[in-house]
Amino acid sequence: MNHSVASRPERSISLATVISSVLAVAALSACGSMERMYSQDSLPDSVKVPSGNRVAWQTVGVGEILYECRAKKDAAGQFEWTFVGPDAALNDRSGKKVGKYYGPPATWESLDGSKLTATQVAVAPAGAGNIPYQLVKANPASGSGALTGTTYIQRVATAGGVAPSAACDAGKLGAKQTVRYQADYIFWKAS
């Protein structure tokens, strides 16, 4: 009998620990601002954000890139698909729309009205069929909100978006095609 009485407090402590753990996990899950940890360790050095900056916002861009068949610069009689601009929704990690990305010029805009453009610093290959990784230095944002104080934006985890494989020749000069793509846009601010 003493044995069963002695085991009850152990079960109570164990049950209390379990309940506490479940409540802690539920509280973390309910927090909409919690996002998965982001690491740039696996990225090429050329597109890594310099130290002294921290991740401020993570979005997933889902949309299209417009290309136009144009004459190749300084190559008479040759033609190529030329990047015109993006048109994408920016979603948070749960899939909720939080902004948009469009251009030209390339512009990131939050639903809170803040928006910015940026200057390209570097690109790096992201695998066959995918637009490259990209690092851009942000210009000062207009409006106040999520994009205020952004220093850099990284384009990573790219899928699709490369120029069309269809022929681009004199007969198609001026033709336009859109290509679907997806990419993570990671916004950084000074720490």
PDB file of C-alpha atoms in Angstrom:
ATOM      1  CA  MET A   1       0.000   0.000   0.000  1.00  0.00           C
ATOM      2  CA  ASN A   2       2.814   2.403   0.778  1.00  0.00           C
ATOM      3  CA  HIS A   3       4.244   1.576  -2.621  1.00  0.00           C
ATOM      4  CA  SER A   4       1.105   2.810  -4.429  1.00  0.00           C
ATOM      5  CA  VAL A   5       0.935   5.980  -2.310  1.00  0.00           C
ATOM      6  CA  ALA A   6       4.561   6.720  -3.072  1.00  0.00           C
ATOM      7  CA  SER A   7       3.981   6.383  -6.815  1.00  0.00           C
ATOM      8  CA  ARG A   8       1.054   8.843  -6.877  1.00  0.00           C
ATOM      9  CA  PRO A   9       3.191  11.970  -6.307  1.00  0.00           C
ATOM     10  CA  GLU A  10       5.488  10.817  -9.131  1.00  0.00           C
ATOM     11  CA  ARG A  11       2.478  10.487 -11.437  1.00  0.00           C
ATOM     12  CA  SER A  12       1.216  13.934 -10.335  1.00  0.00           C
ATOM     13  CA  ILE A  13       4.558  15.544 -11.048  1.00  0.00           C
ATOM     14  CA  SER A  14       4.781  13.773 -14.365  1.00  0.00           C
ATOM     15  CA  LEU A  15       1.233  14.814 -15.305  1.00  0.00           C
ATOM     16  CA  ALA A  16       1.912  18.425 -14.239  1.00  0.00           C
ATOM     17  CA  THR A  17       5.082  18.448 -16.349  1.00  0.00           C
ATOM     18  CA  VAL A  18       3.186  17.096 -19.355  1.00  0.00           C
ATOM     19  CA  ILE A  19       0.379  19.646 -18.972  1.00  0.00           C
ATOM     20  CA  SER A  20       2.913  22.464 -18.604  1.00  0.00           C
ATOM     21  CA  SER A  21       4.758  21.315 -21.737  1.00  0.00           C
ATOM     22  CA  VAL A  22       1.545  21.058 -23.759  1.00  0.00           C
ATOM     23  CA  LEU A  23       0.485  24.559 -22.696  1.00  0.00           C
ATOM     24  CA  ALA A  24       3.911  25.985 -23.592  1.00  0.00           C
ATOM     25  CA  VAL A  25       3.794  24.408 -27.063  1.00  0.00           C
ATOM     26  CA  ALA A  26       0.231  25.643 -27.592  1.00  0.00           C
ATOM     27  CA  ALA A  27       1.247  29.187 -26.591  1.00  0.00           C
ATOM     28  CA  LEU A  28       4.158  29.162 -29.037  1.00  0.00           C
ATOM     29  CA  SER A  29       1.967  27.779 -31.819  1.00  0.00           C
ATOM     30  CA  ALA A  30      -0.659  30.452 -31.228  1.00  0.00           C
ATOM     31  CA  CYS A  31       1.851  33.253 -31.593  1.00  0.00           C
ATOM     32  CA  GLY A  32       1.390  34.390 -35.196  1.00  0.00           C
ATOM     33  CA  SER A  33       4.626  36.369 -35.263  1.00  0.00           C
ATOM     34  CA  MET A  34       6.794  33.327 -34.522  1.00  0.00           C
ATOM     35  CA  GLU A  35       8.586  32.281 -37.701  1.00  0.00           C
ATOM     36  CA  ARG A  36      10.965  29.438 -38.359  1.00  0.00           C
ATOM     37  CA  MET A  37      14.596  30.216 -37.743  1.00  0.00           C
ATOM     38  CA  TYR A  38      16.498  31.385 -40.798  1.00  0.00           C
ATOM     39  CA  SER A  39      20.152  30.645 -41.473  1.00  0.00           C
ATOM     40  CA  GLN A  40      22.235  31.853 -44.371  1.00  0.00           C
ATOM     41  CA  ASP A  41      25.035  29.354 -43.631  1.00  0.00           C
ATOM     42  CA  SER A  42      24.362  27.283 -46.767  1.00  0.00           C
ATOM     43  CA  LEU A  43      24.294  30.297 -49.124  1.00  0.00           C
ATOM     44  CA  PRO A  44      27.197  31.362 -51.331  1.00  0.00           C
ATOM     45  CA  ASP A  45      29.275  34.073 -49.634  1.00  0.00           C
ATOM     46  CA  SER A  46      28.445  36.614 -52.362  1.00  0.00           C
ATOM     47  CA  VAL A  47      24.760  36.758 -51.317  1.00  0.00           C
ATOM     48  CA  LYS A  48      25.231  36.646 -47.534  1.00  0.00           C
ATOM     49  CA  VAL A  49      24.164  39.719 -45.568  1.00  0.00           C
ATOM     50  CA  PRO A  50      27.071  41.370 -43.730  1.00  0.00           C
ATOM     51  CA  SER A  51      27.293  41.052 -39.948  1.00  0.00           C
ATOM     52  CA  GLY A  52      25.621  43.830 -38.001  1.00  0.00           C
ATOM     53  CA  ASN A  53      22.205  42.988 -39.469  1.00  0.00           C
ATOM     54  CA  ARG A  54      19.372  40.764 -38.237  1.00  0.00           C
ATOM     55  CA  VAL A  55      16.413  39.086 -39.927  1.00  0.00           C
ATOM     56  CA  ALA A  56      13.378  41.324 -39.493  1.00  0.00           C
ATOM     57  CA  TRP A  57      10.804  39.754 -41.822  1.00  0.00           C
ATOM     58  CA  GLN A  58      10.492  36.571 -43.881  1.00  0.00           C
ATOM     59  CA  THR A  59       8.170  36.316 -46.869  1.00  0.00           C
ATOM     60  CA  VAL A  60       7.483  33.901 -49.693  1.00  0.00           C
ATOM     61  CA  GLY A  61       6.989  35.506 -53.094  1.00  0.00           C
ATOM     62  CA  VAL A  62       4.627  33.598 -55.380  1.00  0.00           C
ATOM     63  CA  GLY A  63       3.883  34.937 -58.838  1.00  0.00           C
ATOM     64  CA  GLU A  64       5.186  35.533 -62.331  1.00  0.00           C
ATOM     65  CA  ILE A  65       8.096  37.128 -64.122  1.00  0.00           C
ATOM     66  CA  LEU A  66       7.454  38.841 -67.447  1.00  0.00           C
ATOM     67  CA  TYR A  67       9.944  38.374 -70.294  1.00  0.00           C
ATOM     68  CA  GLU A  68       9.982  40.038 -73.724  1.00  0.00           C
ATOM     69  CA  CYS A  69      11.687  38.897 -76.921  1.00  0.00           C
ATOM     70  CA  ARG A  70      14.138  41.668 -77.821  1.00  0.00           C
ATOM     71  CA  ALA A  71      17.177  42.212 -80.031  1.00  0.00           C
ATOM     72  CA  LYS A  72      20.403  41.324 -78.237  1.00  0.00           C
ATOM     73  CA  LYS A  73      22.404  44.405 -77.352  1.00  0.00           C
ATOM     74  CA  ASP A  74      25.543  44.759 -79.504  1.00  0.00           C
ATOM     75  CA  ALA A  75      24.735  41.541 -81.427  1.00  0.00           C
ATOM     76  CA  ALA A  76      23.118  42.356 -84.773  1.00  0.00           C
ATOM     77  CA  GLY A  77      20.577  39.777 -85.921  1.00  0.00           C
ATOM     78  CA  GLN A  78      20.446  37.975 -82.556  1.00  0.00           C
ATOM     79  CA  PHE A  79      17.528  37.919 -80.154  1.00  0.00           C
ATOM     80  CA  GLU A  80      16.889  36.890 -76.553  1.00  0.00           C
ATOM     81  CA  TRP A  81      14.224  36.754 -73.872  1.00  0.00           C
ATOM     82  CA  THR A  82      14.808  39.808 -71.684  1.00  0.00           C
ATOM     83  CA  PHE A  83      13.656  40.151 -68.080  1.00  0.00           C
ATOM     84  CA  VAL A  84      10.972  42.854 -67.856  1.00  0.00           C
ATOM     85  CA  GLY A  85       9.701  42.580 -64.277  1.00  0.00           C
ATOM     86  CA  PRO A  86       8.058  40.568 -61.519  1.00  0.00           C
ATOM     87  CA  ASP A  87       4.487  40.471 -60.269  1.00  0.00           C
ATOM     88  CA  ALA A  88       4.152  38.426 -57.076  1.00  0.00           C
ATOM     89  CA  ALA A  89       2.246  38.217 -53.820  1.00  0.00           C
ATOM     90  CA  LEU A  90       4.386  38.282 -50.686  1.00  0.00           C
ATOM     91  CA  ASN A  91       3.033  35.802 -48.143  1.00  0.00           C
ATOM     92  CA  ASP A  92       4.070  35.039 -44.590  1.00  0.00           C
ATOM     93  CA  ARG A  93       5.191  31.499 -43.716  1.00  0.00           C
ATOM     94  CA  SER A  94       1.587  30.439 -43.059  1.00  0.00           C
ATOM     95  CA  GLY A  95       0.494  31.539 -46.563  1.00  0.00           C
ATOM     96  CA  LYS A  96      -1.289  34.772 -45.572  1.00  0.00           C
ATOM     97  CA  LYS A  97      -0.702  37.667 -47.992  1.00  0.00           C
ATOM     98  CA  VAL A  98       1.374  40.414 -46.343  1.00  0.00           C
ATOM     99  CA  GLY A  99       2.495  42.428 -49.355  1.00  0.00           C
ATOM    100  CA  LYS A 100       3.456  42.433 -53.009  1.00  0.00           C
ATOM    101  CA  TYR A 101       6.537  42.565 -55.209  1.00  0.00           C
ATOM    102  CA  TYR A 102       6.397  44.193 -58.635  1.00  0.00           C
ATOM    103  CA  GLY A 103       8.365  46.236 -61.133  1.00  0.00           C
ATOM    104  CA  PRO A 104      10.043  47.883 -62.843  1.00  0.00           C
ATOM    105  CA  PRO A 105      11.619  49.214 -60.809  1.00  0.00           C
ATOM    106  CA  ALA A 106      11.699  46.216 -58.468  1.00  0.00           C
ATOM    107  CA  THR A 107       9.492  47.295 -55.555  1.00  0.00           C
ATOM    108  CA  TRP A 108       8.576  45.469 -52.343  1.00  0.00           C
ATOM    109  CA  GLU A 109       5.408  46.780 -50.711  1.00  0.00           C
ATOM    110  CA  SER A 110       3.871  45.740 -47.383  1.00  0.00           C
ATOM    111  CA  LEU A 111       0.110  45.792 -46.865  1.00  0.00           C
ATOM    112  CA  ASP A 112       0.780  48.427 -44.169  1.00  0.00           C
ATOM    113  CA  GLY A 113       1.739  50.861 -46.985  1.00  0.00           C
ATOM    114  CA  SER A 114       5.512  50.913 -46.468  1.00  0.00           C
ATOM    115  CA  LYS A 115       7.489  50.157 -49.620  1.00  0.00           C
ATOM    116  CA  LEU A 116      11.006  50.287 -50.991  1.00  0.00           C
ATOM    117  CA  THR A 117      13.244  49.696 -53.974  1.00  0.00           C
ATOM    118  CA  ALA A 118      16.791  48.382 -53.846  1.00  0.00           C
ATOM    119  CA  THR A 119      20.111  48.152 -55.671  1.00  0.00           C
ATOM    120  CA  GLN A 120      21.532  44.766 -56.627  1.00  0.00           C
ATOM    121  CA  VAL A 121      24.734  43.803 -54.808  1.00  0.00           C
ATOM    122  CA  ALA A 122      25.247  40.217 -56.032  1.00  0.00           C
ATOM    123  CA  VAL A 123      23.672  37.106 -57.552  1.00  0.00           C
ATOM    124  CA  ALA A 124      24.653  33.433 -57.322  1.00  0.00           C
ATOM    125  CA  PRO A 125      23.430  30.316 -59.165  1.00  0.00           C
ATOM    126  CA  ALA A 126      20.470  28.545 -57.567  1.00  0.00           C
ATOM    127  CA  GLY A 127      20.283  25.399 -59.699  1.00  0.00           C
ATOM    128  CA  ALA A 128      19.040  24.599 -63.200  1.00  0.00           C
ATOM    129  CA  GLY A 129      15.657  26.111 -64.012  1.00  0.00           C
ATOM    130  CA  ASN A 130      15.678  28.517 -61.052  1.00  0.00           C
ATOM    131  CA  ILE A 131      16.304  32.241 -61.006  1.00  0.00           C
ATOM    132  CA  PRO A 132      19.514  33.004 -59.100  1.00  0.00           C
ATOM    133  CA  TYR A 133      19.883  33.852 -55.453  1.00  0.00           C
ATOM    134  CA  GLN A 134      20.147  37.595 -55.052  1.00  0.00           C
ATOM    135  CA  LEU A 135      21.324  40.137 -52.495  1.00  0.00           C
ATOM    136  CA  VAL A 136      20.125  43.739 -52.771  1.00  0.00           C
ATOM    137  CA  LYS A 137      20.850  46.806 -50.647  1.00  0.00           C
ATOM    138  CA  ALA A 138      17.617  48.543 -49.722  1.00  0.00           C
ATOM    139  CA  ASN A 139      16.940  52.178 -50.511  1.00  0.00           C
ATOM    140  CA  PRO A 140      15.141  54.090 -47.733  1.00  0.00           C
ATOM    141  CA  ALA A 141      11.520  52.978 -47.409  1.00  0.00           C
ATOM    142  CA  SER A 142       8.603  55.294 -48.021  1.00  0.00           C
ATOM    143  CA  GLY A 143       5.772  55.213 -45.501  1.00  0.00           C
ATOM    144  CA  SER A 144       6.191  53.702 -42.073  1.00  0.00           C
ATOM    145  CA  GLY A 145       5.707  50.061 -41.279  1.00  0.00           C
ATOM    146  CA  ALA A 146       7.304  46.654 -41.737  1.00  0.00           C
ATOM    147  CA  LEU A 147       9.801  47.829 -44.381  1.00  0.00           C
ATOM    148  CA  THR A 148      11.016  50.921 -42.505  1.00  0.00           C
ATOM    149  CA  GLY A 149      14.698  50.528 -41.639  1.00  0.00           C
ATOM    150  CA  THR A 150      15.316  47.595 -44.016  1.00  0.00           C
ATOM    151  CA  THR A 151      19.013  47.395 -44.926  1.00  0.00           C
ATOM    152  CA  TYR A 152      19.166  44.323 -47.205  1.00  0.00           C
ATOM    153  CA  ILE A 153      16.862  41.863 -48.932  1.00  0.00           C
ATOM    154  CA  GLN A 154      17.892  38.345 -49.918  1.00  0.00           C
ATOM    155  CA  ARG A 155      16.129  36.274 -52.570  1.00  0.00           C
ATOM    156  CA  VAL A 156      16.670  32.608 -51.688  1.00  0.00           C
ATOM    157  CA  ALA A 157      14.909  29.226 -52.027  1.00  0.00           C
ATOM    158  CA  THR A 158      14.080  30.041 -55.641  1.00  0.00           C
ATOM    159  CA  ALA A 159      11.964  27.777 -57.848  1.00  0.00           C
ATOM    160  CA  GLY A 160      11.354  28.480 -61.535  1.00  0.00           C
ATOM    161  CA  GLY A 161      11.355  31.931 -63.074  1.00  0.00           C
ATOM    162  CA  VAL A 162      14.018  31.502 -65.755  1.00  0.00           C
ATOM    163  CA  ALA A 163      13.552  32.871 -69.286  1.00  0.00           C
ATOM    164  CA  PRO A 164      11.147  30.932 -71.517  1.00  0.00           C
ATOM    165  CA  SER A 165      12.544  28.053 -73.558  1.00  0.00           C
ATOM    166  CA  ALA A 166      10.409  29.023 -76.569  1.00  0.00           C
ATOM    167  CA  ALA A 167      12.210  30.438 -79.600  1.00  0.00           C
ATOM    168  CA  CYS A 168      12.955  34.156 -79.615  1.00  0.00           C
ATOM    169  CA  ASP A 169      13.732  35.381 -83.128  1.00  0.00           C
ATOM    170  CA  ALA A 170      12.951  38.233 -85.539  1.00  0.00           C
ATOM    171  CA  GLY A 171       9.465  36.812 -86.088  1.00  0.00           C
ATOM    172  CA  LYS A 172       8.728  36.955 -82.338  1.00  0.00           C
ATOM    173  CA  LEU A 173      10.303  40.358 -81.678  1.00  0.00           C
ATOM    174  CA  GLY A 174       8.174  42.119 -79.033  1.00  0.00           C
ATOM    175  CA  ALA A 175       6.421  38.917 -77.931  1.00  0.00           C
ATOM    176  CA  LYS A 176       5.883  38.628 -74.177  1.00  0.00           C
ATOM    177  CA  GLN A 177       5.686  35.565 -71.951  1.00  0.00           C
ATOM    178  CA  THR A 178       5.179  35.115 -68.249  1.00  0.00           C
ATOM    179  CA  VAL A 179       6.928  32.429 -66.232  1.00  0.00           C
ATOM    180  CA  ARG A 180       5.765  31.203 -62.814  1.00  0.00           C
ATOM    181  CA  TYR A 181       8.205  31.364 -59.918  1.00  0.00           C
ATOM    182  CA  GLN A 182       8.520  31.265 -56.158  1.00  0.00           C
ATOM    183  CA  ALA A 183      11.240  32.624 -53.866  1.00  0.00           C
ATOM    184  CA  ASP A 184      11.775  33.523 -50.248  1.00  0.00           C
ATOM    185  CA  TYR A 185      12.474  37.214 -49.650  1.00  0.00           C
ATOM    186  CA  ILE A 186      14.324  37.747 -46.383  1.00  0.00           C
ATOM    187  CA  PHE A 187      14.334  41.335 -45.078  1.00  0.00           C
ATOM    188  CA  TRP A 188      17.192  42.463 -42.823  1.00  0.00           C
ATOM    189  CA  LYS A 189      17.604  45.479 -40.536  1.00  0.00           C
ATOM    190  CA  ALA A 190      20.613  46.816 -38.628  1.00  0.00           C
ATOM    191  CA  SER A 191      20.998  45.056 -35.288  1.00  0.00           C
TER     192      SER A 191
END
